[in-house]
Short mmCIF file of C-alpha atoms in Angstrom, two decimals:
data_model
loop_
_atom_site.label_atom_id
_atom_site.label_comp_id
_atom_site.label_asym_id
_atom_site.label_seq_id
_atom_site.Cartn_x
_atom_site.Cartn_y
_atom_site.Cartn_z
CA UNK A 29 0.00 0.00 0.00
CA UNK A 30 1.38 3.38 -0.95
CA UNK A 31 1.45 5.74 2.06
CA UNK A 32 -0.54 8.97 2.00
CA UNK A 33 1.77 11.96 1.50
CA UNK A 34 1.05 15.25 3.24
CA UNK A 35 2.92 18.55 3.09
CA UNK A 36 2.78 20.40 6.41
CA UNK A 37 3.64 24.03 5.83
CA UNK A 38 3.96 27.24 7.77
CA UNK A 39 2.95 30.18 5.59
CA UNK A 40 3.58 33.71 6.72
CA UNK A 41 5.73 35.29 9.33
CA UNK A 42 4.92 33.78 12.72
CA UNK A 43 7.61 31.57 14.22
CA UNK A 44 5.46 29.13 16.16
CA UNK A 45 5.55 25.63 14.74
CA UNK A 46 4.75 23.53 17.80
CA UNK A 47 1.24 22.85 16.48
CA UNK A 48 2.47 22.01 12.98
CA UNK A 49 5.02 19.58 14.40
CA UNK A 50 2.46 17.88 16.67
CA UNK A 51 0.15 17.37 13.71
CA UNK A 52 3.05 16.17 11.55
CA UNK A 53 3.98 13.59 14.17
CA UNK A 54 0.39 12.37 14.51
CA UNK A 55 0.14 11.89 10.75
CA UNK A 56 3.46 10.02 10.73
CA UNK A 57 2.27 7.74 13.52
CA UNK A 58 -0.79 7.03 11.40
CA UNK A 59 1.52 5.69 8.68
CA UNK A 60 1.70 8.75 6.45
CA UNK A 61 4.74 10.38 4.87
CA UNK A 62 4.88 13.96 6.06
CA UNK A 63 7.05 16.55 4.39
CA UNK A 64 7.66 19.50 6.65
CA UNK A 65 8.74 22.74 4.96
CA UNK A 66 9.95 24.70 7.95
CA UNK A 67 9.00 28.25 8.91
CA UNK A 68 8.14 31.36 6.90
CA UNK A 69 7.16 29.97 3.55
CA UNK A 70 5.45 32.01 0.88
CA UNK A 71 2.33 30.55 -0.77
CA UNK A 72 4.40 30.24 -3.97
CA UNK A 73 7.06 28.15 -2.20
CA UNK A 74 4.41 25.96 -0.60
CA UNK A 75 2.67 25.28 -3.89
CA UNK A 76 5.94 24.48 -5.64
CA UNK A 77 6.90 22.08 -2.87
CA UNK A 78 3.47 20.43 -2.93
CA UNK A 79 3.74 19.77 -6.66
CA UNK A 80 7.36 18.59 -6.56
CA UNK A 81 6.57 16.25 -3.69
CA UNK A 82 3.38 14.98 -5.33
CA UNK A 83 1.48 15.13 -2.06
CA UNK A 84 -2.17 14.21 -1.56
CA UNK A 85 -2.86 17.08 0.82
CA UNK A 86 -1.37 20.29 2.17
CA UNK A 87 -1.83 21.22 5.82
CA UNK A 88 -1.27 24.90 6.60
CA UNK A 89 -0.59 26.22 10.07
CA UNK A 90 -0.86 29.90 10.80
CA UNK A 91 -0.83 31.73 14.11
CA UNK A 92 -0.19 35.24 12.88
CA UNK A 93 -3.71 36.21 11.90
CA UNK A 94 -2.94 36.33 8.19
CA UNK A 95 -4.84 33.13 7.41
CA UNK A 96 -7.58 34.95 5.50
CA UNK A 97 -5.12 35.98 2.82
CA UNK A 98 -2.58 33.13 2.97
CA UNK A 99 -4.83 30.05 2.96
CA UNK A 100 -7.00 31.08 -0.03
CA UNK A 101 -3.84 32.14 -1.87
CA UNK A 102 -2.42 28.61 -1.61
CA UNK A 103 -5.71 27.14 -2.87
CA UNK A 104 -5.75 29.59 -5.76
CA UNK A 105 -2.11 29.01 -6.76
CA UNK A 106 -2.61 25.23 -6.71
CA UNK A 107 -5.56 25.69 -9.03
CA UNK A 108 -3.58 27.95 -11.37
CA UNK A 109 -0.84 25.31 -11.51
CA UNK A 110 -3.38 22.65 -12.48
CA UNK A 111 -2.94 20.90 -9.16
CA UNK A 112 -6.39 21.37 -7.65
CA UNK A 113 -6.42 17.64 -6.89
CA UNK A 114 -4.13 18.52 -3.97
CA UNK A 115 -6.51 19.41 -1.16
CA UNK A 116 -5.79 22.05 1.46
CA UNK A 117 -6.65 22.06 5.14
CA UNK A 118 -5.61 24.51 7.80
CA UNK A 119 -5.20 25.10 11.48
CA UNK A 120 -3.97 27.54 14.04
CA UNK A 121 -5.40 30.42 16.00
CA UNK A 122 -8.34 31.16 13.75
CA UNK A 123 -11.52 32.89 14.92
CA UNK A 124 -14.72 30.89 14.42
CA UNK A 125 -16.14 33.74 12.37
CA UNK A 126 -13.36 33.39 9.76
CA UNK A 127 -13.92 29.69 9.15
CA UNK A 128 -16.94 29.87 6.79
CA UNK A 129 -15.06 32.28 4.51
CA UNK A 130 -12.03 29.97 4.38
CA UNK A 131 -14.20 26.96 3.57
CA UNK A 132 -15.88 28.95 0.84
CA UNK A 133 -12.45 29.81 -0.60
CA UNK A 134 -11.77 26.10 -1.04
CA UNK A 135 -10.02 25.16 2.21
CA UNK A 136 -11.41 21.72 3.03
CA UNK A 137 -11.34 22.00 6.80
CA UNK A 138 -10.03 24.24 9.57
CA UNK A 139 -8.87 22.79 12.89
CA UNK A 140 -8.57 25.14 15.85
CA UNK A 141 -6.67 24.56 19.12
CA UNK A 142 -7.99 21.66 21.16
CA UNK A 143 -8.94 19.51 18.18
CA UNK A 144 -8.21 15.83 18.97
CA UNK A 145 -5.38 14.60 16.75
CA UNK A 146 -7.45 11.59 15.80
CA UNK A 147 -9.98 13.88 14.17
CA UNK A 148 -7.30 15.38 11.91
CA UNK A 149 -5.85 11.95 11.05
CA UNK A 150 -9.30 10.60 10.17
CA UNK A 151 -10.08 13.68 8.13
CA UNK A 152 -6.91 13.26 6.05
CA UNK A 153 -7.51 9.54 5.53
CA UNK A 154 -11.12 10.04 4.49
CA UNK A 155 -10.37 12.98 2.19
CA UNK A 156 -7.63 11.11 0.36
CA UNK A 157 -9.79 8.01 0.05
CA UNK A 158 -12.62 10.07 -1.48
CA UNK A 159 -10.22 11.74 -3.88
CA UNK A 160 -9.09 8.35 -5.14
CA UNK A 161 -12.60 7.06 -5.80
CA UNK B 21 3.25 -0.29 -5.86
CA UNK B 22 2.55 0.93 -9.37
CA UNK B 23 4.29 -1.77 -11.37
CA UNK B 24 3.26 -0.32 -14.71
CA UNK B 25 4.93 3.00 -13.91
CA UNK B 26 8.11 1.24 -12.79
CA UNK B 27 8.29 -0.69 -16.05
CA UNK B 28 7.73 2.51 -18.03
CA UNK B 29 10.51 4.24 -16.08
CA UNK B 30 12.87 1.31 -16.59
CA UNK B 31 12.68 2.06 -20.33
CA UNK B 32 14.05 5.58 -19.82
CA UNK B 33 17.76 5.66 -20.60
CA UNK B 34 20.15 5.86 -17.66
CA UNK B 35 23.34 6.25 -19.69
CA UNK B 36 23.44 10.00 -20.37
CA UNK B 37 27.13 10.85 -19.85
CA UNK B 38 26.42 14.56 -19.45
CA UNK B 39 24.51 13.96 -16.24
CA UNK B 40 26.40 13.60 -12.98
CA UNK B 41 24.78 11.58 -10.19
CA UNK B 42 26.25 12.57 -6.82
CA UNK B 43 25.57 10.57 -3.65
CA UNK B 44 25.92 12.14 -0.22
CA UNK B 45 26.06 9.94 2.84
CA UNK B 46 27.27 10.15 6.44
CA UNK B 47 26.06 10.05 10.04
CA UNK B 48 22.83 11.70 11.25
CA UNK B 49 23.37 15.32 12.13
CA UNK B 50 26.60 15.51 10.16
CA UNK B 51 25.24 18.29 7.99
CA UNK B 52 24.38 16.33 4.85
CA UNK B 53 21.23 18.29 4.09
CA UNK B 54 22.91 21.64 4.65
CA UNK B 55 25.83 20.52 2.48
CA UNK B 56 23.45 19.32 -0.24
CA UNK B 57 21.65 22.65 -0.04
CA UNK B 58 24.95 24.44 -0.68
CA UNK B 59 25.85 22.16 -3.58
CA UNK B 60 22.42 22.58 -5.15
CA UNK B 61 22.53 26.35 -4.76
CA UNK B 62 25.95 26.61 -6.40
CA UNK B 63 25.23 24.21 -9.24
CA UNK B 64 21.80 25.71 -9.93
CA UNK B 65 23.38 28.99 -11.04
CA UNK B 66 24.22 27.39 -14.36
CA UNK B 67 22.55 23.98 -14.37
CA UNK B 68 19.32 22.19 -13.75
CA UNK B 69 19.70 20.31 -10.47
CA UNK B 70 17.52 17.62 -8.90
CA UNK B 71 17.87 16.69 -5.25
CA UNK B 72 16.46 13.38 -4.02
CA UNK B 73 16.47 13.36 -0.24
CA UNK B 74 15.93 10.13 1.67
CA UNK B 75 14.82 10.04 5.31
CA UNK B 76 13.90 6.98 7.37
CA UNK B 77 10.39 5.62 7.66
CA UNK B 78 9.02 4.28 10.93
CA UNK B 79 9.49 0.54 11.40
CA UNK B 80 6.15 0.51 13.27
CA UNK B 81 3.71 2.74 11.43
CA UNK B 82 5.49 2.97 8.07
CA UNK B 83 5.05 6.73 8.31
CA UNK B 84 7.84 9.27 8.07
CA UNK B 85 8.72 12.86 8.76
CA UNK B 86 10.68 14.11 5.78
CA UNK B 87 12.49 17.22 6.91
CA UNK B 88 15.49 17.56 4.63
CA UNK B 89 13.67 20.18 2.63
CA UNK B 90 13.85 22.60 5.56
CA UNK B 91 17.57 23.11 4.92
CA UNK B 92 16.86 23.99 1.32
CA UNK B 93 13.83 26.18 1.69
CA UNK B 94 15.54 29.11 -0.01
CA UNK B 95 15.85 26.96 -3.14
CA UNK B 96 12.25 25.89 -3.46
CA UNK B 97 11.40 28.89 -5.62
CA UNK B 98 14.38 28.38 -7.96
CA UNK B 99 13.14 27.21 -11.39
CA UNK B 100 16.39 25.28 -11.96
CA UNK B 101 15.84 23.13 -8.89
CA UNK B 102 13.67 20.09 -8.28
CA UNK B 103 13.54 18.69 -4.76
CA UNK B 104 11.89 15.40 -3.88
CA UNK B 105 11.75 13.95 -0.37
CA UNK B 106 11.63 10.17 -0.13
CA UNK B 107 11.20 7.85 2.79
CA UNK B 108 13.31 4.72 2.68
CA UNK B 109 10.09 2.66 2.96
CA UNK B 110 11.86 -0.02 4.95
CA UNK B 111 15.00 -0.33 2.81
CA UNK B 112 17.92 -0.79 5.18
CA UNK B 113 20.70 0.28 2.82
CA UNK B 114 20.28 4.02 3.31
CA UNK B 115 18.20 4.70 0.21
CA UNK B 116 14.81 3.83 -1.26
CA UNK B 117 14.18 0.83 -3.51
CA UNK B 118 12.81 3.01 -6.30
CA UNK B 119 15.57 5.61 -6.28
CA UNK B 120 17.11 4.49 -9.58
CA UNK B 121 13.69 4.67 -11.24
CA UNK B 122 13.43 8.25 -9.98
CA UNK B 123 16.94 9.02 -11.24
CA UNK B 124 15.85 7.80 -14.66
CA UNK B 125 12.84 10.10 -14.54
CA UNK B 126 14.76 13.26 -13.64
CA UNK B 127 17.66 12.38 -15.94
CA UNK B 128 15.22 12.35 -18.83
CA UNK B 129 13.64 15.62 -17.76
CA UNK B 130 16.87 17.49 -18.54
CA UNK B 131 18.46 17.64 -15.10
CA UNK B 132 22.25 17.77 -15.38
CA UNK B 133 23.14 17.17 -11.75
CA UNK B 134 21.26 14.70 -9.59
CA UNK B 135 22.09 14.73 -5.90
CA UNK B 136 20.97 11.78 -3.79
CA UNK B 137 21.15 12.25 -0.03
CA UNK B 138 20.91 9.05 2.02
CA UNK B 139 19.35 8.59 5.42
CA UNK B 140 21.73 9.26 8.28
CA UNK B 141 24.11 6.37 7.78
CA UNK B 142 26.01 4.30 10.30
CA UNK B 143 28.72 1.98 9.11
CA UNK B 144 26.97 -0.41 6.76
CA UNK B 145 24.56 1.67 4.67
CA UNK B 146 26.60 1.42 1.50
CA UNK B 147 24.02 1.03 -1.25
CA UNK B 148 24.51 4.61 -2.40
CA UNK B 149 27.85 3.55 -3.93
CA UNK B 150 25.97 1.28 -6.36
CA UNK B 151 23.76 4.16 -7.46
CA UNK B 152 25.87 7.31 -7.61
CA UNK B 153 28.65 8.16 -10.04
CA UNK B 154 30.46 9.98 -7.26
CA UNK B 155 29.95 9.19 -3.58
CA UNK B 156 30.70 11.76 -0.89
CA UNK B 157 31.12 10.44 2.62
CA UNK B 158 30.56 13.21 5.13
CA UNK B 159 32.37 12.89 8.43
CA UNK B 160 32.37 15.22 11.39
CA UNK B 161 35.04 15.67 14.06
CA UNK B 162 34.87 13.90 17.43
CA UNK B 163 32.61 10.96 16.61
CA UNK B 164 35.20 8.40 17.63
CA UNK B 165 38.89 7.64 17.65
CA UNK B 166 40.98 7.19 14.53
CA UNK B 167 40.18 3.45 14.39
CA UNK B 168 36.72 4.41 13.13
CA UNK B 169 38.37 5.65 9.96
CA UNK B 170 39.94 2.27 9.26
CA UNK B 171 36.80 0.22 9.61
CA UNK B 172 35.19 -1.52 6.69
CA UNK B 173 31.90 -0.42 5.24
CA UNK B 174 30.95 3.16 4.68
CA UNK B 175 34.49 4.53 4.84
CA UNK B 176 35.45 2.33 1.89
CA UNK B 177 32.86 3.66 -0.52
CA UNK B 178 34.00 7.28 -0.51
CA UNK B 179 35.17 8.84 -3.75
CA UNK B 180 35.53 12.06 -1.82
CA UNK B 181 35.73 12.50 1.94
CA UNK B 182 34.12 15.62 3.30
CA UNK B 183 34.93 16.79 6.80
CA UNK B 184 31.99 19.01 7.59
CA UNK B 185 31.88 21.27 10.64
CA UNK B 186 35.61 21.57 10.03
CA UNK B 187 35.74 24.58 12.35
CA UNK B 188 35.22 22.27 15.34
CA UNK B 189 38.16 21.09 17.41
CA UNK B 190 39.37 17.67 16.30
CA UNK B 191 39.04 18.40 12.58
CA UNK B 192 42.81 18.22 12.08
CA UNK B 193 43.02 14.79 13.75
CA UNK B 194 40.20 13.50 11.56
CA UNK B 195 41.84 15.00 8.48
CA UNK B 196 45.07 13.14 9.19
CA UNK B 197 43.21 9.86 9.80
CA UNK B 198 41.17 10.13 6.62
CA UNK B 199 44.18 11.09 4.55
CA UNK B 200 45.88 7.89 5.66
CA UNK B 201 42.92 5.63 4.93
CA UNK B 202 42.37 7.36 1.59
CA UNK B 203 45.78 6.64 0.09
CA UNK B 204 45.11 3.04 -0.82
CA UNK B 205 41.92 3.60 -2.79
CA UNK B 206 40.74 1.81 -5.88
CA UNK B 207 41.68 2.20 -9.55
CA UNK B 208 44.09 5.06 -9.34
CA UNK B 209 41.66 7.62 -7.94
CA UNK B 210 43.14 9.14 -4.83
CA UNK B 211 40.25 9.94 -2.52
CA UNK B 212 40.64 13.60 -1.60
CA UNK B 213 39.74 14.90 1.84
CA UNK B 214 37.82 18.13 1.64
CA UNK B 215 37.01 20.38 4.59
CA UNK B 216 33.78 22.36 4.72
CA UNK B 217 31.66 24.44 7.06
CA UNK B 218 28.45 23.96 5.13
CA UNK B 219 26.32 26.22 7.26
CA UNK B 220 28.59 29.15 6.30
CA UNK B 221 29.20 27.99 2.74
CA UNK B 222 32.93 27.52 3.39
CA UNK B 223 34.84 24.95 1.33
CA UNK B 224 32.00 24.39 -1.12
CA UNK B 225 33.91 25.71 -4.15
CA UNK B 226 36.81 23.34 -3.65
CA UNK B 227 34.40 20.46 -2.97
CA UNK B 228 32.73 21.21 -6.31
CA UNK B 229 36.14 21.17 -7.99
CA UNK B 230 36.78 17.69 -6.59
CA UNK B 231 33.32 16.51 -7.67
CA UNK B 232 33.90 17.74 -11.23
CA UNK B 233 37.38 16.22 -11.26
CA UNK B 234 35.97 12.84 -10.25
CA UNK B 235 33.29 13.08 -12.94
CA UNK B 236 35.94 13.86 -15.56
CA UNK B 237 38.09 10.99 -14.31
CA UNK B 238 35.17 8.56 -14.61
CA UNK B 239 34.52 9.67 -18.19
CA UNK B 240 38.20 9.53 -19.15
CA UNK B 241 38.51 6.03 -17.72
CA UNK B 242 35.32 4.93 -19.43
CA UNK B 243 33.97 4.02 -16.03
CA UNK B 244 30.77 6.05 -16.15
CA UNK B 245 28.93 3.52 -18.34
CA UNK B 246 30.05 0.81 -15.96
CA UNK B 247 28.65 2.77 -13.02
CA UNK B 248 25.29 3.20 -14.70
CA UNK B 249 25.08 -0.50 -15.50
CA UNK B 250 25.76 -1.18 -11.86
CA UNK B 251 22.92 1.18 -10.96
CA UNK B 252 20.54 -0.66 -13.29
CA UNK B 253 21.53 -3.93 -11.67
CA UNK B 254 20.86 -2.42 -8.28
CA UNK B 255 17.48 -1.30 -9.57
CA UNK B 256 16.30 -4.79 -10.48
CA UNK B 257 17.67 -6.32 -7.30
CA UNK B 258 16.03 -3.75 -5.08
CA UNK B 259 12.73 -3.57 -6.92
CA UNK B 260 12.26 -7.31 -6.91
CA UNK B 261 13.05 -7.68 -3.23
CA UNK B 262 10.88 -4.68 -2.37
CA UNK B 263 8.02 -6.08 -4.40
CA UNK B 264 8.34 -9.44 -2.74
CA UNK B 265 8.61 -7.90 0.70
CA UNK B 266 5.63 -5.59 0.32
CA UNK B 267 3.47 -8.51 -0.78
CA UNK B 268 4.70 -10.90 1.88
CA UNK B 269 4.13 -8.21 4.52
CA UNK B 270 0.42 -8.33 3.81
CA UNK B 271 0.19 -12.05 4.59
CA UNK B 272 -0.39 -12.78 8.28
CA UNK B 273 2.66 -14.26 10.01
CA UNK B 274 0.88 -17.47 11.04
CA UNK B 275 -0.17 -18.19 7.45
CA UNK B 276 3.39 -17.63 6.23
CA UNK B 277 4.85 -19.74 9.00
CA UNK B 278 2.46 -22.61 8.30
CA UNK B 279 3.17 -22.69 4.57
CA UNK B 280 6.84 -21.89 4.48
CA UNK B 281 7.93 -25.33 3.41
CA UNK B 282 5.23 -27.86 4.18
CA UNK B 283 4.24 -30.69 1.88
CA UNK B 284 0.96 -29.28 0.54
CA UNK B 285 2.17 -25.80 -0.21
CA UNK B 286 5.91 -25.37 -0.30
CA UNK B 287 6.17 -21.60 -0.57
CA UNK B 288 9.93 -21.35 -0.27
CA UNK B 289 10.47 -23.93 -3.00
CA UNK B 290 8.00 -22.16 -5.30
CA UNK B 291 9.68 -18.83 -4.77
CA UNK B 292 13.14 -20.18 -5.46
CA UNK B 293 11.90 -22.04 -8.55
CA UNK B 294 10.28 -18.89 -9.92
CA UNK B 295 13.46 -16.90 -9.52
CA UNK B 296 15.60 -19.65 -11.03
CA UNK B 297 13.31 -19.89 -14.01
CA UNK B 298 13.58 -16.16 -14.68
CA UNK B 299 17.36 -16.16 -14.39
CA UNK B 300 17.65 -19.23 -16.63
CA UNK B 301 15.47 -17.72 -19.33
CA UNK B 302 17.68 -14.65 -19.17
CA UNK B 303 20.66 -16.69 -20.27
CA UNK B 304 18.61 -18.01 -23.21
CA UNK B 305 17.90 -14.45 -24.39
CA UNK B 306 21.60 -13.62 -24.43
#
């Protein structure tokens, strides 16, 4: 069985990647191959990495408050590159009121602090399975 | 495992003499990724460069954190650079069983330099030498006494020794030890010992000179074609054992144990017969 591949990326300028690393580790322990980009990536860099790595999904973590511009930008750039089959989910300190707008912009799910890791793992598994069908 | 894709890739030529496949191996934390990042950055000024970076997968979950890219994040926007992170997917030789297939793919996409970084290697992860044209073994000061430099295994596969973190105390002792073990190397190539501080970009230019010199030497000696044939041989060996392993892994242990060599279903005998038949028919073709 080919493992699911996920790019975990930190767009924008905040330097806090504890959450991204915890999620990356949970996905690894669920048998997935997780590519971690490191801090302060531009949406362009993230999209290039996602395509080069041929991932199934991109997980974005943002704690700076810039999610409303950065997350949709990644979705849009993937689409422009013909890679809209790569699905995007996000997490971080994101106000509830911003979530509907992000979902509308094509982000598949947004996980805020306190989300059980199992929920994220199951979400990734299910999303990739659906994409294959 | 997408067998059709692997067969398609195996038809891509591997013998392009204008491409240089460079392997980088050495202990975990020795600075391989940072060094590779420097090499890629320098080479990408004039050439198309592909970097294939192998990290270990978990023996329990099969998952992996592939973090080599972090050290090259400045390069991810460079149009001359392709970076691909690979997990070893259980291969114990320091690489991934499909790495030669991937080399074929990037070689035929116009990449002129292909850098393969192994997992953090101990003493016996030597498969990279069967894949790369030029193998760099990265050592760092203070990992052991000078006897470590005389041991068999990884120290023997170096075409070029790189002492990274050469600004640390102990670098001169290591340099002397490596120089001594390098003298009696194969086929007339004298393994050079190169000192770098990759994180500051120091020593990279002279390392690149050595890499080019080794590439030229291989071509002059007519050894490059030999190297690539060796890589193709590695490819079939690794792919077949990986294929077998990934299928056997899916059979429960008690079923395997019960049918290993019993009278009704002699699995071992069948396997060996199948392999022998393939190898025998090969000799008929030639």
